[in-house]
Amino acid sequence: MTLTGQLLIGQQTLTGDRDVIHGINPATNSPLEPGYAGGSAEHVEQACALAWAALDRYRETSLEARAKFIETIAGEIEALGDELIDRAMAETGLPRPRLLGERGRTCQQLRLFALTVRAGEWLDVRVDTAQPQRQPMPRSDLRQRQIPLGPVAVFGASNFPLAFSVAGGDTASALAAGCPVIVKAHGAHPGTSELVGRAVARAVKACGLPEGVFSLLYGSGREVGIALVSDPRIKAVGFTGSRSGGLALIKAAQARPEPIPVYAEMSSINPVLLFAAALQNRAEALAQGFVASLTLGAGQFCTNPGLVIARKGPALDAFIGATTELIQRSPAQTMLTPGIFNAYESSVNALAENTRARIAAAGQRATDPNQGQAHVFVTDAADFLADHSLQAEAFGAASVIVQCASDAEIRQVLEQLEGQLTATLHLDDEDLQQARALLPTLERKAGRLLVNGWPTGVEVCDAMVHGGPFPATSDSRTTSVGTAAILRFLRPVCYQDFPDSLLPTELKHANPLSLRRLLDGQRETAKNAE
Amino acid sequence: MTLTGQLLIGQQTLTGDRDVIHGINPATNSPLEPGYAGGSAEHVEQACALAWAALDRYRETSLEARAKFIETIAGEIEALGDELIDRAMAETGLPRPRLLGERGRTCQQLRLFALTVRAGEWLDVRVDTAQPQRQPMPRSDLRQRQIPLGPVAVFGASNFPLAFSVAGGDTASALAAGCPVIVKAHGAHPGTSELVGRAVARAVKACGLPEGVFSLLYGSGREVGIALVSDPRIKAVGFTGSRSGGLALIKAAQARPEPIPVYAEMSSINPVLLFAAALQNRAEALAQGFVASLTLGAGQFCTNPGLVIARKGPALDAFIGATTELIQRSPAQTMLTPGIFNAYESSVNALAENTRARIAAAGQRATDPNQGQAHVFVTDAADFLADHSLQAEAFGAASVIVQCASDAEIRQVLEQLEGQLTATLHLDDEDLQQARALLPTLERKAGRLLVNGWPTGVEVCDAMVHGGPFPATSDSRTTSVGTAAILRFLRPVCYQDFPDSLLPTELKHANPLSLRRLLDGQRETAKNAE
């Protein structure tokens, strides 16, 4: 397929009329063809009009038809073959195995949402049947289902050009919920975005759906993004990226005459607690696991372990020593974009200049453009507590080790943390009691708690939570990864005393979809009818 | 029990140090003793400190203990006997049967939440078991449950001194979720609030719970309210009241360093569609139902039918004629407070002076203070579409009938409506096709759709939705009535590779709570263990 550099509005391709974006190969700093001229407010208007026109028809597709559509997207992405992987490698500097894995994850994620759609539990059907004889007042027949919020704007992330981008988790879950989607492509991988966007558009056509179910826009600066979030036909926003970017979208969404929810996954430093016995028993193994997780993908993960917390002492010294050796041997790695590389350098420089922290180790120096050098810093709890800037996210392979003088100080450090995506506990049996005592604090701080693992690597499954209290995300009640992500794009509607012929399929008396409804207070166990 | 006029902070009673509020008997305009001196920011601080201290213990109470506590509250409220009803009558002007019914509803609501707590479905337990052999990467053991957001601030409503007040739906659902609650009493019924607040505090004590689980504050003006919503330990807000009041709380909640969700139920005019055949066949019966719903409780319901939409013609003329006769015979009714009465008068005067509407009927004149006179206005669709002020809520027994020239105009009127709590369809068999065509629009506009009923009267059950798109509420994804209200106060946490001994009870391998978990993608049907 030849890349066109065009916007995709429904089934139509259009050339933008704003500044041209080029993908850049971060390994060489060389721009990639074609250029992508940005869209304008009028392009946003067209895409929103199409999405709105598609809404009522798309949201009433059968569960089977919607699931098939989502599976068709996965098939179309796989059919792109090496062209997709090659282009993504060129635009991101990520190695082939990583991108092959990410493509697999993206397609598995789509297929998992297809299963979720078919199972229909997200419809949360509740039926309270009429009680005409009830005293003092009869009860009406009341039936509840979930319907989609409406068209959703999705902002692709820089660091997952497939799994958190055009057909990533936000798009998959919004489409699964029955919401048309308009994606604003991330400027770091416009060609990858075009390839995937066209795959989605082919699936829309192949499944005979209204074209407005999917559009893909480009734009440098914030014109397209703010116009999208401000359009009255957009009813929710999915975003993965920086804190400043997320906050700008939230502000725009709240300034609307009708405010809308923004699901922004923003910043997290993912504290790792090393408990005393674990540290005592296996400082070196912990250092190996830590450095592997920290430097994976040049540290460019939302779940990168940016903070380590432990009691001061010989065991922690051993961990720091082993970490230092491993970091010093770590090669510099090409980062995703010159912008991300520069931001990482600034963050590391700020830590290096901060008198409350010292550099414990730095990785090998860069030999090529945009290569990030791993860094580990050490500070004391008192310094950490005194300087909020030490918990700012440094997006890349940088981490701060906080040495605590007491268990009480560990708790203090935890209580002062901002909201996090993850918190990790490394513990042995002797540590269980202390870990148990800290659990309530950790539950209040993070969306996912791990024991004896590392936070990088986010499984796509039913039980995953990729979310957490602000500023990890803008809405701690939700997850952006895993099947519960569909719940973000739904709202309940109750139907009172409807004649059966007027009820939507999932609420009809005969239960034609064989849903396990909450029927008069009891969960249906078999797939029985009323 | 002697009313004290004091704040209730945990188990402690304290006298406020701000302006004194008196309940006022609206039937006589006479103030009621005692006075309630308002709390200050320091009282908010004390209540929040206690709530925070109670959080981790309260949220880990067993389902059975929490359910018992909620049932104990219901018992304590019933034990207040006539004193509660007498005081509520004096403070609100509402008749005894209504308050007896509201007390019954309030206690039934508490008991329903106790059942919901015990059933445990709100925990939404999801388990994905480990797959150590999976290629290319093993899968961890992942388990998800819901935990409470944290302490919740509840703002009581004026129009339901029991069911939407101190121990109303917001408090019941927040306590059910495991959140400590701090109530800001509505100034219209401080004595009723004190009685119920003390009943809740007795239940806290009787159940051996930490005292910070419940506090009750008073305050005129916005000092207490804004301080509460701004306190970092408050993690969510429940509010039922005016649009301006709700928007002020939302603004304060969003201005926090950590923004929090506000569940504000604000304004709705609850459109009623009269379809052609129904109108033709039973104009008079419809008028009777309409006037009964409109004038119920002096029209002081969020679900009051404030808008009627129908095709112009003889059948609608007959409906308007019958409505006019009934309204003219409607006695004026004492409204809840002088403030609400004055606001109603202003709204009615604004409609009366609006050249785009005409008065069709006015009820009997007032003979006593604060009596609202029912009003029905008539306008044409073109006028309604041209003047947004015609869809402003007039809280009280006032409604606007919109005459449409065509089905297309009916659709236009519906599409231009703001978000609503309810939309009602009156239809006969011949109307089904037209109703079906309008359903997608109505679903997008309202949280509850009714056929051949009236929107006043909100059943407390599993399937109820008392919610809807902005400005009906601030969060269309939720309901403030019915068991799904508990979902507002929860967030998911994922536990990865936890040893069984460290897992919370509901996530343990053996499934000791016999929950129907989502286990490896399948809903457990029997209450089996792994």
PDB file of C-alpha atoms in Angstrom, chain B residues 211-295:
ATOM      1  CA  GLU B 211     -16.905   7.093  64.910  1.00  0.00           C
ATOM      2  CA  GLY B 212     -15.623   8.890  61.806  1.00  0.00           C
ATOM      3  CA  VAL B 213     -17.866   6.745  59.610  1.00  0.00           C
ATOM      4  CA  PHE B 214     -20.503   9.471  59.932  1.00  0.00           C
ATOM      5  CA  SER B 215     -20.644  13.186  60.704  1.00  0.00           C
ATOM      6  CA  LEU B 216     -23.321  15.841  60.197  1.00  0.00           C
ATOM      7  CA  LEU B 217     -22.552  19.502  59.646  1.00  0.00           C
ATOM      8  CA  TYR B 218     -24.678  22.617  59.331  1.00  0.00           C
ATOM      9  CA  GLY B 219     -23.909  25.910  57.714  1.00  0.00           C
ATOM     10  CA  SER B 220     -25.622  28.752  55.930  1.00  0.00           C
ATOM     11  CA  GLY B 221     -23.844  30.082  52.877  1.00  0.00           C
ATOM     12  CA  ARG B 222     -21.158  28.075  51.142  1.00  0.00           C
ATOM     13  CA  GLU B 223     -18.295  28.019  53.669  1.00  0.00           C
ATOM     14  CA  VAL B 224     -18.899  24.505  54.972  1.00  0.00           C
ATOM     15  CA  GLY B 225     -19.835  23.095  51.585  1.00  0.00           C
ATOM     16  CA  ILE B 226     -16.844  24.443  49.705  1.00  0.00           C
ATOM     17  CA  ALA B 227     -14.460  23.534  52.543  1.00  0.00           C
ATOM     18  CA  LEU B 228     -15.817  19.984  52.496  1.00  0.00           C
ATOM     19  CA  VAL B 229     -15.515  19.553  48.747  1.00  0.00           C
ATOM     20  CA  SER B 230     -12.030  21.077  48.811  1.00  0.00           C
ATOM     21  CA  ASP B 231     -10.665  18.909  51.601  1.00  0.00           C
ATOM     22  CA  PRO B 232      -8.063  16.470  50.198  1.00  0.00           C
ATOM     23  CA  ARG B 233      -9.510  13.603  52.256  1.00  0.00           C
ATOM     24  CA  ILE B 234     -12.908  13.848  50.580  1.00  0.00           C
ATOM     25  CA  LYS B 235     -12.882  11.645  47.480  1.00  0.00           C
ATOM     26  CA  ALA B 236     -16.398  12.050  46.036  1.00  0.00           C
ATOM     27  CA  VAL B 237     -19.490  14.208  46.417  1.00  0.00           C
ATOM     28  CA  GLY B 238     -23.207  13.440  46.242  1.00  0.00           C
ATOM     29  CA  PHE B 239     -25.590  16.338  45.696  1.00  0.00           C
ATOM     30  CA  THR B 240     -29.249  16.813  44.827  1.00  0.00           C
ATOM     31  CA  GLY B 241     -30.423  20.353  44.283  1.00  0.00           C
ATOM     32  CA  SER B 242     -30.262  23.342  42.015  1.00  0.00           C
ATOM     33  CA  ARG B 243     -28.161  23.713  38.905  1.00  0.00           C
ATOM     34  CA  SER B 244     -26.262  26.679  40.328  1.00  0.00           C
ATOM     35  CA  GLY B 245     -25.539  24.837  43.565  1.00  0.00           C
ATOM     36  CA  GLY B 246     -24.369  21.736  41.729  1.00  0.00           C
ATOM     37  CA  LEU B 247     -22.168  23.698  39.345  1.00  0.00           C
ATOM     38  CA  ALA B 248     -20.504  25.518  42.256  1.00  0.00           C
ATOM     39  CA  LEU B 249     -19.569  22.206  43.865  1.00  0.00           C
ATOM     40  CA  ILE B 250     -18.322  20.799  40.559  1.00  0.00           C
ATOM     41  CA  LYS B 251     -16.138  23.853  40.088  1.00  0.00           C
ATOM     42  CA  ALA B 252     -14.637  23.483  43.568  1.00  0.00           C
ATOM     43  CA  ALA B 253     -14.055  19.754  43.017  1.00  0.00           C
ATOM     44  CA  GLN B 254     -12.257  20.370  39.736  1.00  0.00           C
ATOM     45  CA  ALA B 255     -10.077  23.135  41.178  1.00  0.00           C
ATOM     46  CA  ARG B 256      -8.515  20.745  43.701  1.00  0.00           C
ATOM     47  CA  PRO B 257      -4.945  19.515  43.190  1.00  0.00           C
ATOM     48  CA  GLU B 258      -6.609  16.086  42.951  1.00  0.00           C
ATOM     49  CA  PRO B 259      -9.977  16.566  41.214  1.00  0.00           C
ATOM     50  CA  ILE B 260     -12.778  14.305  42.453  1.00  0.00           C
ATOM     51  CA  PRO B 261     -16.098  13.122  41.014  1.00  0.00           C
ATOM     52  CA  VAL B 262     -19.238  15.062  41.885  1.00  0.00           C
ATOM     53  CA  TYR B 263     -22.545  13.281  41.433  1.00  0.00           C
ATOM     54  CA  ALA B 264     -24.912  16.211  41.160  1.00  0.00           C
ATOM     55  CA  GLU B 265     -28.537  15.715  40.265  1.00  0.00           C
ATOM     56  CA  MET B 266     -29.576  19.167  39.126  1.00  0.00           C
ATOM     57  CA  SER B 267     -32.353  20.097  36.745  1.00  0.00           C
ATOM     58  CA  SER B 268     -34.795  18.367  34.450  1.00  0.00           C
ATOM     59  CA  ILE B 269     -38.121  19.269  32.867  1.00  0.00           C
ATOM     60  CA  ASN B 270     -39.065  15.669  32.014  1.00  0.00           C
ATOM     61  CA  PRO B 271     -40.690  15.887  28.585  1.00  0.00           C
ATOM     62  CA  VAL B 272     -43.964  14.028  28.052  1.00  0.00           C
ATOM     63  CA  LEU B 273     -44.877  13.052  24.485  1.00  0.00           C
ATOM     64  CA  LEU B 274     -48.528  12.577  23.668  1.00  0.00           C
ATOM     65  CA  PHE B 275     -48.766  10.524  20.487  1.00  0.00           C
ATOM     66  CA  ALA B 276     -51.624  10.995  18.038  1.00  0.00           C
ATOM     67  CA  ALA B 277     -53.757   7.932  18.705  1.00  0.00           C
ATOM     68  CA  ALA B 278     -53.397   8.123  22.474  1.00  0.00           C
ATOM     69  CA  LEU B 279     -54.348  11.772  22.393  1.00  0.00           C
ATOM     70  CA  GLN B 280     -57.264  11.052  20.088  1.00  0.00           C
ATOM     71  CA  ASN B 281     -58.538   8.141  22.196  1.00  0.00           C
ATOM     72  CA  ARG B 282     -58.166   9.511  25.724  1.00  0.00           C
ATOM     73  CA  ALA B 283     -57.407  13.208  25.912  1.00  0.00           C
ATOM     74  CA  GLU B 284     -59.366  13.624  29.105  1.00  0.00           C
ATOM     75  CA  ALA B 285     -57.760  10.718  30.955  1.00  0.00           C
ATOM     76  CA  LEU B 286     -54.349  11.990  29.904  1.00  0.00           C
ATOM     77  CA  ALA B 287     -55.205  15.435  31.245  1.00  0.00           C
ATOM     78  CA  GLN B 288     -56.225  13.890  34.555  1.00  0.00           C
ATOM     79  CA  GLY B 289     -52.996  11.921  34.833  1.00  0.00           C
ATOM     80  CA  PHE B 290     -50.960  14.913  33.797  1.00  0.00           C
ATOM     81  CA  VAL B 291     -52.479  17.336  36.287  1.00  0.00           C
ATOM     82  CA  ALA B 292     -52.234  14.795  39.103  1.00  0.00           C
ATOM     83  CA  SER B 293     -48.510  14.263  38.387  1.00  0.00           C
ATOM     84  CA  LEU B 294     -47.852  17.973  37.842  1.00  0.00           C
ATOM     85  CA  THR B 295     -49.462  19.101  41.088  1.00  0.00           C
TER      86      THR B 295
END
